[in-house]
Amino acid sequence: MIKIEIDQDWKFKQVDKQEWLPATVPGCVHTDLLNNGQIEDPFFGANENKCQWIEYKNWEYRTVFTVDAYVLKEDEIELVFEGLDTYASIYLNDTELLVTYNMFSTWRASVKDIIKFGENVLHIRFESPTNKVLPEMAKLDFRYHALQDNAVEASALTRKAPYHYGWDWGPRFVTSGIWKPIILEARSHAKTDTIFIKQETLNKQLAQLSLQTEFYSSKNTSGTLRLIHKGTGTVLVDTEVEIKNGGNTTTHDFELADPKLWYPNGYGEQHLYAFKVEWIEDGQVVHEKNLKIGLRNLELRREKDEWGESFEFVVNGVKIFAKGANWIPADNFLDRVDKRRYEELILASKKVHFNMLRVWGGGIYESDEFYELCDEHGILVWQDFMFACSLFPADDGFLESVKNEVVDNIKRLRNHASLALWCGNNENEWIYDFDGDGMKNRFGLKEEEIKVFKQDYEKLNNQLLKSLVAEHNPNLVYWPSSPSSDYKAPANDDNYGDIHHWDVWHMGYPVENYKKLKPRFISEFGFQSMPDPRTIDRYLEEEQRFLGSPAMETHQKHHRGYSLIKTYMERAYPYPKDFDGFAYLSQVQQADYMKYAIEYFRSLMPKCMGILYWQLNDCWPVCSWASIDYDLRWKAFHYYAKKFYNPVLIYAENKTENVKVKLISDSKRINNGHLKWQLLNFSGAVLHNEIIPVSGQDVNTVNTVLELPKELLLKNRASDETYLLFELMEDKKVIADNRLFFEEPKKLKLQEATIDATIEDASDVVYIHLSASAYAKNVFLIFESDNGFFEDNYFDMDANQTVTIKYHPENMDFKHDIKIVSMKDMIEQF
Ligand code: BMA
């Protein structure tokens, strides 16, 4: 098959203007305008506001491409549009090919009769996604609420990434454009449209699999279908196939002896079988596809128990405690998300012991590269369908469009070992509360409206989406919504399914509220913080470096965002000394609160078997719930994740009478460990030191190992400068550690600590040896002139102890201009 990407010589213009400007395809109108100097950087300052006109214009893209005789002689010639955003009319040599209306679908057009030798003109006209639906909306009897859409709620009727319309962490940039490649395909033979390697049964001895192939041909033909295991060269399927004119589906069983299994991160290897599928006609391989397949038994186990019903992922018979976060699109302008960006975010997830990401329903079905990386690194994917915080219609046209989108994406993604679950939507069941009074009370809807919305919800989610998963990906579970109890209880129930918790943060409730929960699986909860100071500086002019400046306001999308950060901060933290102090403390606060919640949720195992915090990443530089900011800098929160998601966790709880210490293990068994606990003060005195043996702790268990009476610990000692340090050692190595303070940070008598640093260059890394004259809280390091990566940061230092941090410089010959601060330097105590 001949495949030619049409990505050259594109030009674009506003439909009602004259001048054509160079365009990048794939891309979008916003980045094209930016590259041509037509708009200022939309992410800088308050420029977002200046870019809102773009969504109300129509745009056109045009290229001239040359076709040679060898292409024209083929029987079938098609143009394949892998992604058009969104309302596009496509013309080839002035003949209309297609009118498209779904960003998530692949569109194809046969062009055999239109395409010609030499120059061909491809012209795509995009209608304003907002103007397109406004007249339709005006005709409706109902208002489709789209809670996060910050303008006219056109998003509910448009199959386009919901977050483009604004979110409480994202700007509003309603893009248009060719966001995925356009391919010219030519062939005179059948083609394998989709290939699914379905796992029928799998055990240690044998994998029974089937190769399911959908062919398309424009004539009756025959050929050989061959499946080759590339690692060994073994031919697993080699069979003659008769193909009829039109669509064909074939299934061929095959087996693999002694299969190597795929495991999530932390539970074993991520073995992937590299397969090649060949289609051979007249002795020639005319079409081939390469696939990497991981073999695993994956189950969402839901069994009745003393609380309700379990909710746990089981892979190859092993119960997995799901640890991870929610994933949002990695940029507002999707053409900027390249493999490196995906890789950095997924490696950063793996480094801090994630085994799951939730591709949240307000973004996109991610690119193949994303899922390939998840396969490689053992990150299971909880995959939402792209519906979030909104009501949706369910007329025939809408459902047909959704059906095409969903079938395209299920077929594209179902081969991935990482894909763990399909979920109907984000929060629609919970927010709209169809069976309760939510609709009436919160949205003031009338009975007949509620009836229609409920019916529509049923049609879209519990009929259409559910049946499409059953038909096209029967090995995976369809979960109705996040959160949901699968109708065994109202959504967001502690005893069934998954929950989201937002009373802490949105409602301003104290963090202690987390401890009122006993979820089975918590798939959203979070706390905002500022990005890294260097990331902030990228979107600010110096004179806008204050809360309340237009730039700072633009880069906070939650209407009470800064005020909530400040309110919580006043409760427990000292006053920040300035803007940088505020940014720093906001990160420490976020990290502390998330640590508090996550350690507690882990202690609820086995009732609770999963934690996905909100949110891993950002789509632009902003104050948000993310643990990694837009410039891929780790916040304190992400550094903390390395410890609170460590397979073994020392969980110390400060109770009224005592300090209760539990050891929590998920994927790791502790055979022969020793728990060292010390009572220290800020000046470095060791007030108590003890080591106790801990051994034989099984996986997925929580054991109380110490109960230390506070009366003894704090007798004649100041609670504001004394703390506990716990270290778990195995084979002389510290495999987990934690600290417990008796007072909130604002009450601590932090001392001025002098931190000495020696910097040692190694071949491609730098070691920083640090020692502090007194206890130093949340030590933060940066090199002023290098933008590399610290393996640890925002860490605590005990007095007179040496800590070594590994640093990966951006440039090896950088100036060693290290800047070291700790909490004491960032606050004002008065
Ligand atoms: C959750 C998400 C998003 C939102 C986040 C923070 O419910 O589903 O809608 O960004 O809350 O408010």
Coordinates of N, CA and C in Angstrom, one line a residue, residues 691-761:
I691 N 15.4 0.5 67.7 CA 15.2 -0.3 66.5 C 14.4 -1.5 66.8
I692 N 13.3 -1.7 66.1 CA 12.6 -3.0 66.3 C 12.5 -3.8 65.0
P693 N 12.5 -5.1 65.2 CA 12.5 -6.0 64.0 C 11.1 -6.0 63.4
V694 N 10.9 -6.0 62.1 CA 9.6 -6.2 61.5 C 9.9 -7.2 60.4
S695 N 9.2 -8.3 60.4 CA 9.4 -9.2 59.3 C 8.1 -10.0 59.0
G696 N 8.1 -10.6 57.9 CA 7.0 -11.4 57.5 C 5.7 -10.6 57.2
Q697 N 5.9 -9.4 56.8 CA 4.7 -8.6 56.4 C 4.4 -8.9 54.9
D698 N 3.2 -9.4 54.7 CA 2.8 -9.8 53.4 C 2.4 -8.6 52.5
V699 N 2.3 -8.9 51.2 CA 1.8 -7.8 50.3 C 0.4 -7.5 50.6
N700 N 0.0 -6.3 50.3 CA -1.4 -5.8 50.5 C -1.8 -6.0 52.0
T701 N -1.0 -5.6 52.9 CA -1.4 -5.6 54.3 C -1.0 -4.3 55.0
V702 N -1.7 -4.1 56.1 CA -1.5 -2.9 56.9 C -1.3 -3.5 58.3
N703 N -0.2 -3.2 59.0 CA 0.1 -3.7 60.3 C 0.5 -2.6 61.3
T704 N -0.1 -2.6 62.4 CA 0.3 -1.6 63.4 C 1.6 -2.1 64.1
V705 N 2.7 -1.3 64.0 CA 4.0 -1.8 64.6 C 4.4 -1.1 65.8
L706 N 3.8 0.1 66.1 CA 4.3 0.8 67.3 C 3.1 1.7 67.8
E707 N 3.0 1.8 69.1 CA 2.1 2.8 69.6 C 2.9 3.5 70.7
L708 N 3.2 4.8 70.4 CA 4.1 5.5 71.3 C 3.3 6.5 72.1
P709 N 3.2 6.3 73.4 CA 2.4 7.3 74.2 C 3.0 8.7 74.2
K710 N 2.2 9.6 73.9 CA 2.7 11.0 73.8 C 3.2 11.6 75.1
E711 N 2.6 11.1 76.1 CA 3.0 11.6 77.4 C 4.5 11.3 77.7
L712 N 4.9 10.2 77.2 CA 6.3 9.8 77.4 C 7.2 10.6 76.4
L713 N 6.7 10.6 75.2 CA 7.5 11.3 74.1 C 7.8 12.7 74.4
L714 N 6.7 13.4 74.9 CA 6.8 14.8 75.0 C 7.0 15.3 76.5
K715 N 7.3 14.4 77.4 CA 7.5 14.8 78.8 C 8.7 15.7 78.9
N716 N 8.5 16.9 79.4 CA 9.6 17.9 79.6 C 10.2 18.3 78.2
R717 N 9.5 18.1 77.2 CA 10.0 18.5 75.9 C 9.1 19.4 75.1
A718 N 9.6 20.3 74.4 CA 8.8 21.3 73.6 C 8.2 20.6 72.4
S719 N 6.9 20.6 72.3 CA 6.3 19.9 71.1 C 6.6 20.6 69.8
D720 N 7.0 21.9 69.9 CA 7.2 22.7 68.7 C 8.7 22.6 68.1
E721 N 9.5 21.8 68.8 CA 10.8 21.7 68.2 C 11.3 20.2 68.3
T722 N 10.4 19.3 68.5 CA 10.7 17.9 68.7 C 10.0 17.2 67.6
Y723 N 10.6 16.1 67.0 CA 9.8 15.3 66.0 C 10.3 13.9 66.0
L724 N 9.6 13.1 65.3 CA 10.0 11.7 65.2 C 10.5 11.4 63.8
L725 N 11.5 10.6 63.7 CA 12.0 10.2 62.4 C 12.0 8.7 62.4
F726 N 11.3 8.1 61.3 CA 11.2 6.7 61.2 C 12.0 6.3 59.9
E727 N 12.7 5.2 60.1 CA 13.4 4.6 58.9 C 13.2 3.1 58.9
L728 N 12.8 2.6 57.8 CA 12.7 1.1 57.7 C 13.9 0.6 56.9
M729 N 14.6 -0.3 57.5 CA 15.8 -0.8 56.8 C 15.6 -2.3 56.5
E730 N 16.1 -2.6 55.3 CA 16.2 -4.0 54.9 C 17.5 -4.2 54.2
D731 N 18.2 -5.2 54.5 CA 19.6 -5.4 54.0 C 20.4 -4.2 54.1
K732 N 20.4 -3.6 55.3 CA 21.2 -2.4 55.6 C 20.8 -1.1 54.7
K733 N 19.7 -1.3 54.0 CA 19.3 -0.1 53.2 C 18.1 0.5 53.7
V734 N 18.0 1.8 53.7 CA 16.7 2.4 54.1 C 15.7 2.3 52.9
I735 N 14.6 1.6 53.2 CA 13.7 1.4 52.1 C 12.4 2.3 52.2
A736 N 12.3 2.9 53.4 CA 11.2 3.8 53.6 C 11.5 4.7 54.7
D737 N 11.1 5.9 54.7 CA 11.2 6.8 55.9 C 10.1 7.8 55.9
N738 N 10.0 8.4 57.1 CA 8.9 9.4 57.3 C 9.2 10.2 58.5
R739 N 8.6 11.3 58.6 CA 8.7 12.1 59.9 C 7.4 12.5 60.4
L740 N 7.3 12.7 61.7 CA 6.0 13.1 62.3 C 6.3 14.3 63.2
F741 N 5.5 15.4 63.0 CA 5.7 16.6 63.8 C 4.5 16.6 64.7
F742 N 4.7 17.2 65.9 CA 3.6 17.2 66.8 C 2.7 18.5 66.7
E743 N 3.3 19.4 65.9 CA 2.5 20.7 65.7 C 2.4 21.0 64.2
E744 N 1.5 21.9 63.9 CA 1.4 22.4 62.5 C 2.6 23.2 62.2
P745 N 2.9 23.4 60.9 CA 4.1 24.1 60.5 C 4.2 25.5 61.1
K746 N 3.0 26.2 61.2 CA 3.1 27.6 61.7 C 3.5 27.7 63.2
K747 N 3.4 26.6 63.9 CA 3.7 26.6 65.3 C 5.2 26.2 65.5
L748 N 5.8 25.6 64.5 CA 7.1 25.1 64.7 C 8.2 26.2 65.0
K749 N 9.1 26.0 65.9 CA 10.2 27.0 66.2 C 11.3 26.6 65.3
L750 N 11.2 27.0 64.0 CA 12.2 26.7 63.0 C 13.4 27.5 63.3
Q751 N 14.6 27.0 63.2 CA 15.9 27.7 63.5 C 16.5 28.2 62.2
E752 N 17.4 29.2 62.3 CA 18.2 29.5 61.1 C 19.2 28.4 60.9
A753 N 19.0 27.7 59.8 CA 20.0 26.6 59.6 C 20.9 27.0 58.5
T754 N 22.2 26.7 58.8 CA 23.2 27.0 57.7 C 23.3 25.7 57.0
I755 N 23.1 25.7 55.7 CA 23.2 24.5 54.9 C 24.5 24.6 54.0
D756 N 25.4 23.7 54.2 CA 26.6 23.7 53.4 C 26.5 22.7 52.3
A757 N 27.0 23.1 51.1 CA 26.9 22.3 50.0 C 28.2 22.0 49.3
T758 N 28.5 20.8 49.0 CA 29.7 20.5 48.2 C 29.2 19.8 46.9
I759 N 29.7 20.3 45.8 CA 29.2 19.8 44.5 C 30.3 19.0 43.9
E760 N 29.8 17.8 43.5 CA 30.8 16.8 42.9 C 30.3 16.4 41.5
D761 N 31.2 16.7 40.6 CA 30.8 16.3 39.2 C 31.2 14.9 38.9

